[in-house]
Amino acid sequence: MHSSSTLLQYIADTWAAFGGLMSAALRILVIVGAAWLTIVVTQRGIRAVRLRIASRLDDPEAVKRAETLGRAARYVAAVGISMIAGMLVLSELGVSVAPLLGAAGVVGLAIGFGAQSLVKDYFTGCFLLLENQLRQGDVVRLGEHSGLVEEVTLRYVRLRDYDGNVHFVPNGQITTVVNMSRGHAHAVIDVGVGYGEDLAHAMQVMRDTASRMRAEPAFARTILEPLEVAGVERWDASAVIQRARFRVMPLEQWTVRREYLLRLHRAFLESGIDIPYPQLTVHAARPAPT
């Protein structure tokens, strides 16, 4: 009789423990599901707000900034909700969260000294976004790295250079930002002509070629102002270098420069203007008198 009572008590305790585990597992599933749903709803809400704001903006630069800030806000929201859900799950598993939070302060202080670069990355990333220094779609130079900005996070900036290489630049290492896609750009052109050429005539050919190019529909919107000829920039070993520049739309400076040099080469050939190349003159020594 005693053994039967013990068996029944064991079964009851096992069933109660199993029921408790099932109840805890169900609550954990509810927490994880609610967190996932909250992240989805929050990110969609942030995206909807961003699209609504962008639809009211006429400035493409402001639209890019709204996109970058929206992406950062979605990231912060996902991290914050995930951390809250993690603490609730630990609580359901019987892990006291209060001591963990207290220990986290001490551990966080110790980690802070060892992970100063990581903290610096996040602080610098915040200021990069708030000060609107760069955005997705810009072409920038960050120290020795340059390329198209594909992603901006609070941790790093992802660039893709002309060769297709991807650079991940931690925000804490960014000391200067050279942005080549704001407002307008300048296509700077150095043109070399022979020392024996009429420089005024060469400059006029440069202006005429630029005028014809700007009059074409393909470049009417891209080139904002007529060619500005600065004049003689320097004397090289075999050429006189003349400098000029176009004011163009952002990111169009390289296309305009290549097309203009192609056309100017043809115009110089048609006008008979010498396009110099390095030459070497050898003087034979005279024999010593006997």
PDB file of C-alpha atoms in Angstrom:
ATOM      1  CA  MET A   1       0.000   0.000   0.000  1.00  0.00           C
ATOM      2  CA  HIS A   2       2.875   2.283   0.861  1.00  0.00           C
ATOM      3  CA  SER A   3       4.656   1.547  -2.439  1.00  0.00           C
ATOM      4  CA  SER A   4       1.477   2.276  -4.424  1.00  0.00           C
ATOM      5  CA  SER A   5       1.114   5.639  -2.692  1.00  0.00           C
ATOM      6  CA  THR A   6       4.745   6.480  -3.452  1.00  0.00           C
ATOM      7  CA  LEU A   7       4.301   5.525  -7.111  1.00  0.00           C
ATOM      8  CA  LEU A   8       1.205   7.663  -7.425  1.00  0.00           C
ATOM      9  CA  GLN A   9       3.028  10.587  -5.802  1.00  0.00           C
ATOM     10  CA  TYR A  10       5.972  10.120  -8.199  1.00  0.00           C
ATOM     11  CA  ILE A  11       3.630  10.068 -11.192  1.00  0.00           C
ATOM     12  CA  ALA A  12       1.851  13.175  -9.906  1.00  0.00           C
ATOM     13  CA  ASP A  13       5.140  14.993  -9.367  1.00  0.00           C
ATOM     14  CA  THR A  14       6.420  13.956 -12.791  1.00  0.00           C
ATOM     15  CA  TRP A  15       3.233  15.072 -14.458  1.00  0.00           C
ATOM     16  CA  ALA A  16       3.337  18.397 -12.588  1.00  0.00           C
ATOM     17  CA  ALA A  17       6.967  18.913 -13.629  1.00  0.00           C
ATOM     18  CA  PHE A  18       6.128  17.994 -17.211  1.00  0.00           C
ATOM     19  CA  GLY A  19       3.181  20.370 -17.132  1.00  0.00           C
ATOM     20  CA  GLY A  20       5.418  23.109 -15.785  1.00  0.00           C
ATOM     21  CA  LEU A  21       7.970  22.511 -18.526  1.00  0.00           C
ATOM     22  CA  MET A  22       5.278  22.526 -21.188  1.00  0.00           C
ATOM     23  CA  SER A  23       3.818  25.723 -19.740  1.00  0.00           C
ATOM     24  CA  ALA A  24       7.263  27.375 -19.666  1.00  0.00           C
ATOM     25  CA  ALA A  25       7.980  26.197 -23.219  1.00  0.00           C
ATOM     26  CA  LEU A  26       4.643  27.576 -24.367  1.00  0.00           C
ATOM     27  CA  ARG A  27       5.349  30.923 -22.721  1.00  0.00           C
ATOM     28  CA  ILE A  28       8.808  31.021 -24.321  1.00  0.00           C
ATOM     29  CA  LEU A  29       7.280  30.317 -27.719  1.00  0.00           C
ATOM     30  CA  VAL A  30       4.766  33.095 -27.123  1.00  0.00           C
ATOM     31  CA  ILE A  31       7.585  35.504 -26.146  1.00  0.00           C
ATOM     32  CA  VAL A  32       9.687  34.600 -29.192  1.00  0.00           C
ATOM     33  CA  GLY A  33       6.687  34.819 -31.509  1.00  0.00           C
ATOM     34  CA  ALA A  34       5.581  38.141 -30.037  1.00  0.00           C
ATOM     35  CA  ALA A  35       9.125  39.519 -30.361  1.00  0.00           C
ATOM     36  CA  TRP A  36       9.335  38.392 -33.981  1.00  0.00           C
ATOM     37  CA  LEU A  37       5.932  39.900 -34.753  1.00  0.00           C
ATOM     38  CA  THR A  38       6.870  43.141 -32.964  1.00  0.00           C
ATOM     39  CA  ILE A  39      10.112  43.400 -34.967  1.00  0.00           C
ATOM     40  CA  VAL A  40       8.252  42.848 -38.232  1.00  0.00           C
ATOM     41  CA  VAL A  41       5.536  45.371 -37.400  1.00  0.00           C
ATOM     42  CA  THR A  42       8.040  47.943 -36.106  1.00  0.00           C
ATOM     43  CA  GLN A  43      10.296  47.656 -39.136  1.00  0.00           C
ATOM     44  CA  ARG A  44       7.364  47.908 -41.515  1.00  0.00           C
ATOM     45  CA  GLY A  45       6.101  50.926 -39.606  1.00  0.00           C
ATOM     46  CA  ILE A  46       9.521  52.602 -39.813  1.00  0.00           C
ATOM     47  CA  ARG A  47       9.682  51.800 -43.529  1.00  0.00           C
ATOM     48  CA  ALA A  48       6.195  53.230 -44.080  1.00  0.00           C
ATOM     49  CA  VAL A  49       7.099  56.419 -42.222  1.00  0.00           C
ATOM     50  CA  ARG A  50      10.313  56.702 -44.225  1.00  0.00           C
ATOM     51  CA  LEU A  51       8.450  56.271 -47.537  1.00  0.00           C
ATOM     52  CA  ARG A  52       5.846  58.837 -46.471  1.00  0.00           C
ATOM     53  CA  ILE A  53       8.542  61.358 -45.579  1.00  0.00           C
ATOM     54  CA  ALA A  54      10.510  60.646 -48.760  1.00  0.00           C
ATOM     55  CA  SER A  55       7.399  61.143 -50.907  1.00  0.00           C
ATOM     56  CA  ARG A  56       7.115  64.703 -49.573  1.00  0.00           C
ATOM     57  CA  LEU A  57      10.757  65.560 -50.275  1.00  0.00           C
ATOM     58  CA  ASP A  58      11.856  67.050 -53.568  1.00  0.00           C
ATOM     59  CA  ASP A  59      15.582  66.984 -52.828  1.00  0.00           C
ATOM     60  CA  PRO A  60      17.210  63.659 -53.832  1.00  0.00           C
ATOM     61  CA  GLU A  61      19.892  64.249 -51.179  1.00  0.00           C
ATOM     62  CA  ALA A  62      17.236  64.445 -48.441  1.00  0.00           C
ATOM     63  CA  VAL A  63      15.612  61.259 -49.764  1.00  0.00           C
ATOM     64  CA  LYS A  64      18.936  59.401 -49.473  1.00  0.00           C
ATOM     65  CA  ARG A  65      19.376  60.652 -45.917  1.00  0.00           C
ATOM     66  CA  ALA A  66      15.877  59.470 -44.978  1.00  0.00           C
ATOM     67  CA  GLU A  67      16.671  56.020 -46.390  1.00  0.00           C
ATOM     68  CA  THR A  68      19.915  55.771 -44.420  1.00  0.00           C
ATOM     69  CA  LEU A  69      18.325  56.915 -41.150  1.00  0.00           C
ATOM     70  CA  GLY A  70      15.397  54.538 -41.682  1.00  0.00           C
ATOM     71  CA  ARG A  71      17.780  51.605 -42.119  1.00  0.00           C
ATOM     72  CA  ALA A  72      19.640  52.507 -38.922  1.00  0.00           C
ATOM     73  CA  ALA A  73      16.356  52.892 -37.003  1.00  0.00           C
ATOM     74  CA  ARG A  74      15.204  49.419 -38.119  1.00  0.00           C
ATOM     75  CA  TYR A  75      18.509  47.952 -36.943  1.00  0.00           C
ATOM     76  CA  VAL A  76      18.283  49.623 -33.512  1.00  0.00           C
ATOM     77  CA  ALA A  77      14.659  48.541 -33.099  1.00  0.00           C
ATOM     78  CA  ALA A  78      15.497  44.915 -33.926  1.00  0.00           C
ATOM     79  CA  VAL A  79      18.402  44.842 -31.458  1.00  0.00           C
ATOM     80  CA  GLY A  80      16.383  46.468 -28.653  1.00  0.00           C
ATOM     81  CA  ILE A  81      13.382  44.162 -29.030  1.00  0.00           C
ATOM     82  CA  SER A  82      15.631  41.093 -29.245  1.00  0.00           C
ATOM     83  CA  MET A  83      17.411  42.046 -26.006  1.00  0.00           C
ATOM     84  CA  ILE A  84      14.096  42.489 -24.144  1.00  0.00           C
ATOM     85  CA  ALA A  85      12.833  39.144 -25.470  1.00  0.00           C
ATOM     86  CA  GLY A  86      16.089  37.466 -24.405  1.00  0.00           C
ATOM     87  CA  MET A  87      15.719  38.721 -20.836  1.00  0.00           C
ATOM     88  CA  LEU A  88      12.104  37.503 -20.689  1.00  0.00           C
ATOM     89  CA  VAL A  89      13.139  34.060 -21.954  1.00  0.00           C
ATOM     90  CA  LEU A  90      15.877  33.846 -19.310  1.00  0.00           C
ATOM     91  CA  SER A  91      13.296  34.750 -16.668  1.00  0.00           C
ATOM     92  CA  GLU A  92      11.033  31.939 -17.857  1.00  0.00           C
ATOM     93  CA  LEU A  93      13.953  29.502 -17.637  1.00  0.00           C
ATOM     94  CA  GLY A  94      14.397  30.391 -13.995  1.00  0.00           C
ATOM     95  CA  VAL A  95      17.428  32.597 -14.437  1.00  0.00           C
ATOM     96  CA  SER A  96      17.207  35.678 -12.257  1.00  0.00           C
ATOM     97  CA  VAL A  97      17.618  38.729 -14.478  1.00  0.00           C
ATOM     98  CA  ALA A  98      18.335  41.242 -11.698  1.00  0.00           C
ATOM     99  CA  PRO A  99      21.753  39.794 -10.753  1.00  0.00           C
ATOM    100  CA  LEU A 100      22.596  39.546 -14.445  1.00  0.00           C
ATOM    101  CA  LEU A 101      21.798  43.213 -14.927  1.00  0.00           C
ATOM    102  CA  GLY A 102      23.916  44.089 -11.904  1.00  0.00           C
ATOM    103  CA  ALA A 103      26.781  41.961 -13.128  1.00  0.00           C
ATOM    104  CA  ALA A 104      26.352  43.378 -16.609  1.00  0.00           C
ATOM    105  CA  GLY A 105      27.208  46.805 -15.252  1.00  0.00           C
ATOM    106  CA  VAL A 106      30.502  45.538 -13.822  1.00  0.00           C
ATOM    107  CA  VAL A 107      31.262  43.359 -16.820  1.00  0.00           C
ATOM    108  CA  GLY A 108      30.235  46.166 -19.147  1.00  0.00           C
ATOM    109  CA  LEU A 109      32.712  48.475 -17.435  1.00  0.00           C
ATOM    110  CA  ALA A 110      35.480  45.924 -17.866  1.00  0.00           C
ATOM    111  CA  ILE A 111      34.515  45.257 -21.457  1.00  0.00           C
ATOM    112  CA  GLY A 112      34.313  48.990 -22.098  1.00  0.00           C
ATOM    113  CA  PHE A 113      38.032  49.336 -21.446  1.00  0.00           C
ATOM    114  CA  GLY A 114      38.842  46.407 -23.700  1.00  0.00           C
ATOM    115  CA  ALA A 115      36.345  47.285 -26.434  1.00  0.00           C
ATOM    116  CA  GLN A 116      36.847  51.014 -26.722  1.00  0.00           C
ATOM    117  CA  SER A 117      37.192  50.719 -30.486  1.00  0.00           C
ATOM    118  CA  LEU A 118      33.783  49.030 -30.702  1.00  0.00           C
ATOM    119  CA  VAL A 119      32.161  51.763 -28.606  1.00  0.00           C
ATOM    120  CA  LYS A 120      33.923  54.355 -30.748  1.00  0.00           C
ATOM    121  CA  ASP A 121      32.516  52.685 -33.876  1.00  0.00           C
ATOM    122  CA  TYR A 122      28.951  53.075 -32.620  1.00  0.00           C
ATOM    123  CA  PHE A 123      29.370  56.666 -31.449  1.00  0.00           C
ATOM    124  CA  THR A 124      31.045  57.673 -34.700  1.00  0.00           C
ATOM    125  CA  GLY A 125      28.323  55.892 -36.674  1.00  0.00           C
ATOM    126  CA  CYS A 126      25.647  57.897 -34.855  1.00  0.00           C
ATOM    127  CA  PHE A 127      27.331  61.173 -35.721  1.00  0.00           C
ATOM    128  CA  LEU A 128      27.919  60.116 -39.331  1.00  0.00           C
ATOM    129  CA  LEU A 129      24.170  59.623 -39.707  1.00  0.00           C
ATOM    130  CA  LEU A 130      23.030  62.613 -37.665  1.00  0.00           C
ATOM    131  CA  GLU A 131      25.415  65.012 -39.414  1.00  0.00           C
ATOM    132  CA  ASN A 132      24.500  63.576 -42.823  1.00  0.00           C
ATOM    133  CA  GLN A 133      28.130  63.079 -43.831  1.00  0.00           C
ATOM    134  CA  LEU A 134      27.445  60.122 -46.098  1.00  0.00           C
ATOM    135  CA  ARG A 135      24.537  58.004 -47.272  1.00  0.00           C
ATOM    136  CA  GLN A 136      23.852  54.916 -49.289  1.00  0.00           C
ATOM    137  CA  GLY A 137      24.554  55.589 -52.957  1.00  0.00           C
ATOM    138  CA  ASP A 138      27.248  58.220 -52.342  1.00  0.00           C
ATOM    139  CA  VAL A 139      30.757  57.892 -53.728  1.00  0.00           C
ATOM    140  CA  VAL A 140      33.214  58.685 -50.956  1.00  0.00           C
ATOM    141  CA  ARG A 141      36.824  58.369 -49.892  1.00  0.00           C
ATOM    142  CA  LEU A 142      37.408  57.247 -46.313  1.00  0.00           C
ATOM    143  CA  GLY A 143      41.125  57.452 -45.670  1.00  0.00           C
ATOM    144  CA  GLU A 144      42.791  55.044 -48.106  1.00  0.00           C
ATOM    145  CA  HIS A 145      39.478  53.424 -49.090  1.00  0.00           C
ATOM    146  CA  SER A 146      37.130  54.808 -51.716  1.00  0.00           C
ATOM    147  CA  GLY A 147      34.089  53.597 -53.606  1.00  0.00           C
ATOM    148  CA  LEU A 148      30.296  53.494 -53.724  1.00  0.00           C
ATOM    149  CA  VAL A 149      28.551  53.368 -50.337  1.00  0.00           C
ATOM    150  CA  GLU A 150      26.434  50.215 -50.336  1.00  0.00           C
ATOM    151  CA  GLU A 151      25.526  50.123 -46.646  1.00  0.00           C
ATOM    152  CA  VAL A 152      25.854  52.394 -43.620  1.00  0.00           C
ATOM    153  CA  THR A 153      25.381  50.897 -40.152  1.00  0.00           C
ATOM    154  CA  LEU A 154      26.272  52.047 -36.664  1.00  0.00           C
ATOM    155  CA  ARG A 155      29.233  49.655 -36.802  1.00  0.00           C
ATOM    156  CA  TYR A 156      30.768  50.053 -40.256  1.00  0.00           C
ATOM    157  CA  VAL A 157      30.468  51.478 -43.769  1.00  0.00           C
ATOM    158  CA  ARG A 158      30.528  49.064 -46.697  1.00  0.00           C
ATOM    159  CA  LEU A 159      32.134  50.367 -49.892  1.00  0.00           C
ATOM    160  CA  ARG A 160      32.514  48.813 -53.339  1.00  0.00           C
ATOM    161  CA  ASP A 161      35.365  50.199 -55.419  1.00  0.00           C
ATOM    162  CA  TYR A 162      35.663  50.472 -59.206  1.00  0.00           C
ATOM    163  CA  ASP A 163      37.206  46.988 -59.470  1.00  0.00           C
ATOM    164  CA  GLY A 164      34.270  45.468 -57.590  1.00  0.00           C
ATOM    165  CA  ASN A 165      36.180  44.893 -54.342  1.00  0.00           C
ATOM    166  CA  VAL A 166      34.144  45.334 -51.149  1.00  0.00           C
ATOM    167  CA  HIS A 167      35.667  47.326 -48.265  1.00  0.00           C
ATOM    168  CA  PHE A 168      34.287  47.190 -44.718  1.00  0.00           C
ATOM    169  CA  VAL A 169      35.488  50.329 -42.923  1.00  0.00           C
ATOM    170  CA  PRO A 170      34.827  50.472 -39.145  1.00  0.00           C
ATOM    171  CA  ASN A 171      33.289  53.812 -38.226  1.00  0.00           C
ATOM    172  CA  GLY A 172      35.853  54.365 -35.486  1.00  0.00           C
ATOM    173  CA  GLN A 173      38.632  54.459 -38.088  1.00  0.00           C
ATOM    174  CA  ILE A 174      36.959  57.196 -40.128  1.00  0.00           C
ATOM    175  CA  THR A 175      38.679  60.510 -39.445  1.00  0.00           C
ATOM    176  CA  THR A 176      37.790  62.338 -42.665  1.00  0.00           C
ATOM    177  CA  VAL A 177      35.018  61.853 -45.216  1.00  0.00           C
ATOM    178  CA  VAL A 178      35.540  63.039 -48.787  1.00  0.00           C
ATOM    179  CA  ASN A 179      32.105  62.933 -50.412  1.00  0.00           C
ATOM    180  CA  MET A 180      32.178  63.177 -54.213  1.00  0.00           C
ATOM    181  CA  SER A 181      28.419  63.148 -54.791  1.00  0.00           C
ATOM    182  CA  ARG A 182      26.939  66.198 -53.074  1.00  0.00           C
ATOM    183  CA  GLY A 183      25.261  69.082 -54.896  1.00  0.00           C
ATOM    184  CA  HIS A 184      27.561  69.203 -57.907  1.00  0.00           C
ATOM    185  CA  ALA A 185      30.974  68.012 -59.014  1.00  0.00           C
ATOM    186  CA  HIS A 186      33.818  69.304 -61.167  1.00  0.00           C
ATOM    187  CA  ALA A 187      35.288  67.367 -64.062  1.00  0.00           C
ATOM    188  CA  VAL A 188      38.872  68.692 -63.990  1.00  0.00           C
ATOM    189  CA  ILE A 189      40.762  68.262 -67.269  1.00  0.00           C
ATOM    190  CA  ASP A 190      44.483  68.788 -67.889  1.00  0.00           C
ATOM    191  CA  VAL A 191      45.343  69.052 -71.587  1.00  0.00           C
ATOM    192  CA  GLY A 192      48.888  69.050 -72.921  1.00  0.00           C
ATOM    193  CA  VAL A 193      49.856  70.849 -76.165  1.00  0.00           C
ATOM    194  CA  GLY A 194      53.219  71.295 -77.820  1.00  0.00           C
ATOM    195  CA  TYR A 195      55.490  74.194 -76.972  1.00  0.00           C
ATOM    196  CA  GLY A 196      55.306  75.455 -80.529  1.00  0.00           C
ATOM    197  CA  GLU A 197      51.507  75.714 -80.639  1.00  0.00           C
ATOM    198  CA  ASP A 198      49.351  78.823 -80.344  1.00  0.00           C
ATOM    199  CA  LEU A 199      47.915  78.450 -76.830  1.00  0.00           C
ATOM    200  CA  ALA A 200      45.066  80.908 -77.453  1.00  0.00           C
ATOM    201  CA  HIS A 201      43.967  78.879 -80.485  1.00  0.00           C
ATOM    202  CA  ALA A 202      44.179  75.644 -78.461  1.00  0.00           C
ATOM    203  CA  MET A 203      42.006  77.150 -75.711  1.00  0.00           C
ATOM    204  CA  GLN A 204      39.433  78.254 -78.269  1.00  0.00           C
ATOM    205  CA  VAL A 205      39.274  74.741 -79.708  1.00  0.00           C
ATOM    206  CA  MET A 206      38.744  73.449 -76.164  1.00  0.00           C
ATOM    207  CA  ARG A 207      35.838  75.872 -75.632  1.00  0.00           C
ATOM    208  CA  ASP A 208      34.242  75.098 -79.010  1.00  0.00           C
ATOM    209  CA  THR A 209      34.441  71.347 -78.390  1.00  0.00           C
ATOM    210  CA  ALA A 210      32.874  71.788 -74.955  1.00  0.00           C
ATOM    211  CA  SER A 211      30.061  73.961 -76.361  1.00  0.00           C
ATOM    212  CA  ARG A 212      29.150  71.388 -79.009  1.00  0.00           C
ATOM    213  CA  MET A 213      29.214  68.617 -76.438  1.00  0.00           C
ATOM    214  CA  ARG A 214      27.016  70.537 -73.997  1.00  0.00           C
ATOM    215  CA  ALA A 215      24.484  71.335 -76.735  1.00  0.00           C
ATOM    216  CA  GLU A 216      23.737  67.642 -77.262  1.00  0.00           C
ATOM    217  CA  PRO A 217      20.661  66.282 -75.424  1.00  0.00           C
ATOM    218  CA  ALA A 218      22.709  63.500 -73.819  1.00  0.00           C
ATOM    219  CA  PHE A 219      24.818  66.052 -71.921  1.00  0.00           C
ATOM    220  CA  ALA A 220      22.471  69.063 -71.683  1.00  0.00           C
ATOM    221  CA  ARG A 221      21.263  68.036 -68.228  1.00  0.00           C
ATOM    222  CA  THR A 222      24.567  66.574 -67.053  1.00  0.00           C
ATOM    223  CA  ILE A 223      26.802  69.593 -67.750  1.00  0.00           C
ATOM    224  CA  LEU A 224      25.571  72.500 -65.623  1.00  0.00           C
ATOM    225  CA  GLU A 225      27.794  75.336 -66.876  1.00  0.00           C
ATOM    226  CA  PRO A 226      30.069  76.113 -69.856  1.00  0.00           C
ATOM    227  CA  LEU A 227      33.676  74.975 -69.767  1.00  0.00           C
ATOM    228  CA  GLU A 228      35.830  77.094 -67.464  1.00  0.00           C
ATOM    229  CA  VAL A 229      39.377  77.371 -68.830  1.00  0.00           C
ATOM    230  CA  ALA A 230      41.779  78.308 -66.043  1.00  0.00           C
ATOM    231  CA  GLY A 231      44.787  78.693 -68.345  1.00  0.00           C
ATOM    232  CA  VAL A 232      48.323  77.346 -68.270  1.00  0.00           C
ATOM    233  CA  GLU A 233      48.761  75.051 -65.261  1.00  0.00           C
ATOM    234  CA  ARG A 234      52.436  74.109 -65.639  1.00  0.00           C
ATOM    235  CA  TRP A 235      55.268  73.342 -68.034  1.00  0.00           C
ATOM    236  CA  ASP A 236      56.046  69.672 -68.461  1.00  0.00           C
ATOM    237  CA  ALA A 237      59.059  68.121 -70.108  1.00  0.00           C
ATOM    238  CA  SER A 238      57.427  67.983 -73.536  1.00  0.00           C
ATOM    239  CA  ALA A 239      54.116  69.878 -73.201  1.00  0.00           C
ATOM    240  CA  VAL A 240      52.398  72.958 -71.882  1.00  0.00           C
ATOM    241  CA  ILE A 241      49.582  71.782 -69.583  1.00  0.00           C
ATOM    242  CA  GLN A 242      46.347  73.756 -69.729  1.00  0.00           C
ATOM    243  CA  ARG A 243      43.707  73.216 -67.059  1.00  0.00           C
ATOM    244  CA  ALA A 244      39.932  73.463 -67.464  1.00  0.00           C
ATOM    245  CA  ARG A 245      36.871  72.131 -65.704  1.00  0.00           C
ATOM    246  CA  PHE A 246      33.160  71.456 -66.128  1.00  0.00           C
ATOM    247  CA  ARG A 247      30.555  71.892 -63.397  1.00  0.00           C
ATOM    248  CA  VAL A 248      28.476  68.724 -63.673  1.00  0.00           C
ATOM    249  CA  MET A 249      25.851  66.713 -61.853  1.00  0.00           C
ATOM    250  CA  PRO A 250      27.084  64.522 -58.973  1.00  0.00           C
ATOM    251  CA  LEU A 251      28.845  61.301 -60.038  1.00  0.00           C
ATOM    252  CA  GLU A 252      28.967  62.433 -63.677  1.00  0.00           C
ATOM    253  CA  GLN A 253      32.451  63.951 -63.562  1.00  0.00           C
ATOM    254  CA  TRP A 254      34.208  60.814 -64.779  1.00  0.00           C
ATOM    255  CA  THR A 255      31.801  60.191 -67.678  1.00  0.00           C
ATOM    256  CA  VAL A 256      31.998  63.813 -68.843  1.00  0.00           C
ATOM    257  CA  ARG A 257      35.778  63.910 -68.553  1.00  0.00           C
ATOM    258  CA  ARG A 258      36.296  60.731 -70.607  1.00  0.00           C
ATOM    259  CA  GLU A 259      33.872  61.813 -73.328  1.00  0.00           C
ATOM    260  CA  TYR A 260      35.365  65.311 -73.548  1.00  0.00           C
ATOM    261  CA  LEU A 261      38.934  64.014 -73.851  1.00  0.00           C
ATOM    262  CA  LEU A 262      37.830  61.671 -76.632  1.00  0.00           C
ATOM    263  CA  ARG A 263      36.229  64.515 -78.551  1.00  0.00           C
ATOM    264  CA  LEU A 264      39.079  66.931 -77.870  1.00  0.00           C
ATOM    265  CA  HIS A 265      41.597  64.454 -79.243  1.00  0.00           C
ATOM    266  CA  ARG A 266      39.638  64.356 -82.497  1.00  0.00           C
ATOM    267  CA  ALA A 267      39.293  68.171 -82.547  1.00  0.00           C
ATOM    268  CA  PHE A 268      43.033  68.689 -82.017  1.00  0.00           C
ATOM    269  CA  LEU A 269      43.843  66.328 -84.873  1.00  0.00           C
ATOM    270  CA  GLU A 270      41.422  68.136 -87.194  1.00  0.00           C
ATOM    271  CA  SER A 271      42.831  71.545 -86.191  1.00  0.00           C
ATOM    272  CA  GLY A 272      46.424  70.453 -86.616  1.00  0.00           C
ATOM    273  CA  ILE A 273      47.293  71.062 -82.963  1.00  0.00           C
ATOM    274  CA  ASP A 274      50.247  69.001 -81.844  1.00  0.00           C
ATOM    275  CA  ILE A 275      49.478  66.499 -79.080  1.00  0.00           C
ATOM    276  CA  PRO A 276      52.959  65.971 -77.622  1.00  0.00           C
ATOM    277  CA  TYR A 277      54.541  62.847 -76.281  1.00  0.00           C
ATOM    278  CA  PRO A 278      57.856  62.398 -74.490  1.00  0.00           C
ATOM    279  CA  GLN A 279      60.806  62.728 -76.838  1.00  0.00           C
ATOM    280  CA  LEU A 280      64.525  62.291 -76.376  1.00  0.00           C
ATOM    281  CA  THR A 281      67.089  64.271 -78.327  1.00  0.00           C
ATOM    282  CA  VAL A 282      70.585  62.805 -78.520  1.00  0.00           C
ATOM    283  CA  HIS A 283      73.495  65.130 -79.260  1.00  0.00           C
ATOM    284  CA  ALA A 284      76.677  63.509 -80.547  1.00  0.00           C
ATOM    285  CA  ALA A 285      79.822  64.795 -78.863  1.00  0.00           C
ATOM    286  CA  ARG A 286      82.288  66.542 -81.107  1.00  0.00           C
ATOM    287  CA  PRO A 287      85.695  64.948 -81.390  1.00  0.00           C
ATOM    288  CA  ALA A 288      88.400  66.642 -79.390  1.00  0.00           C
ATOM    289  CA  PRO A 289      90.752  68.785 -81.481  1.00  0.00           C
ATOM    290  CA  THR A 290      94.123  67.232 -82.119  1.00  0.00           C
TER     291      THR A 290
END
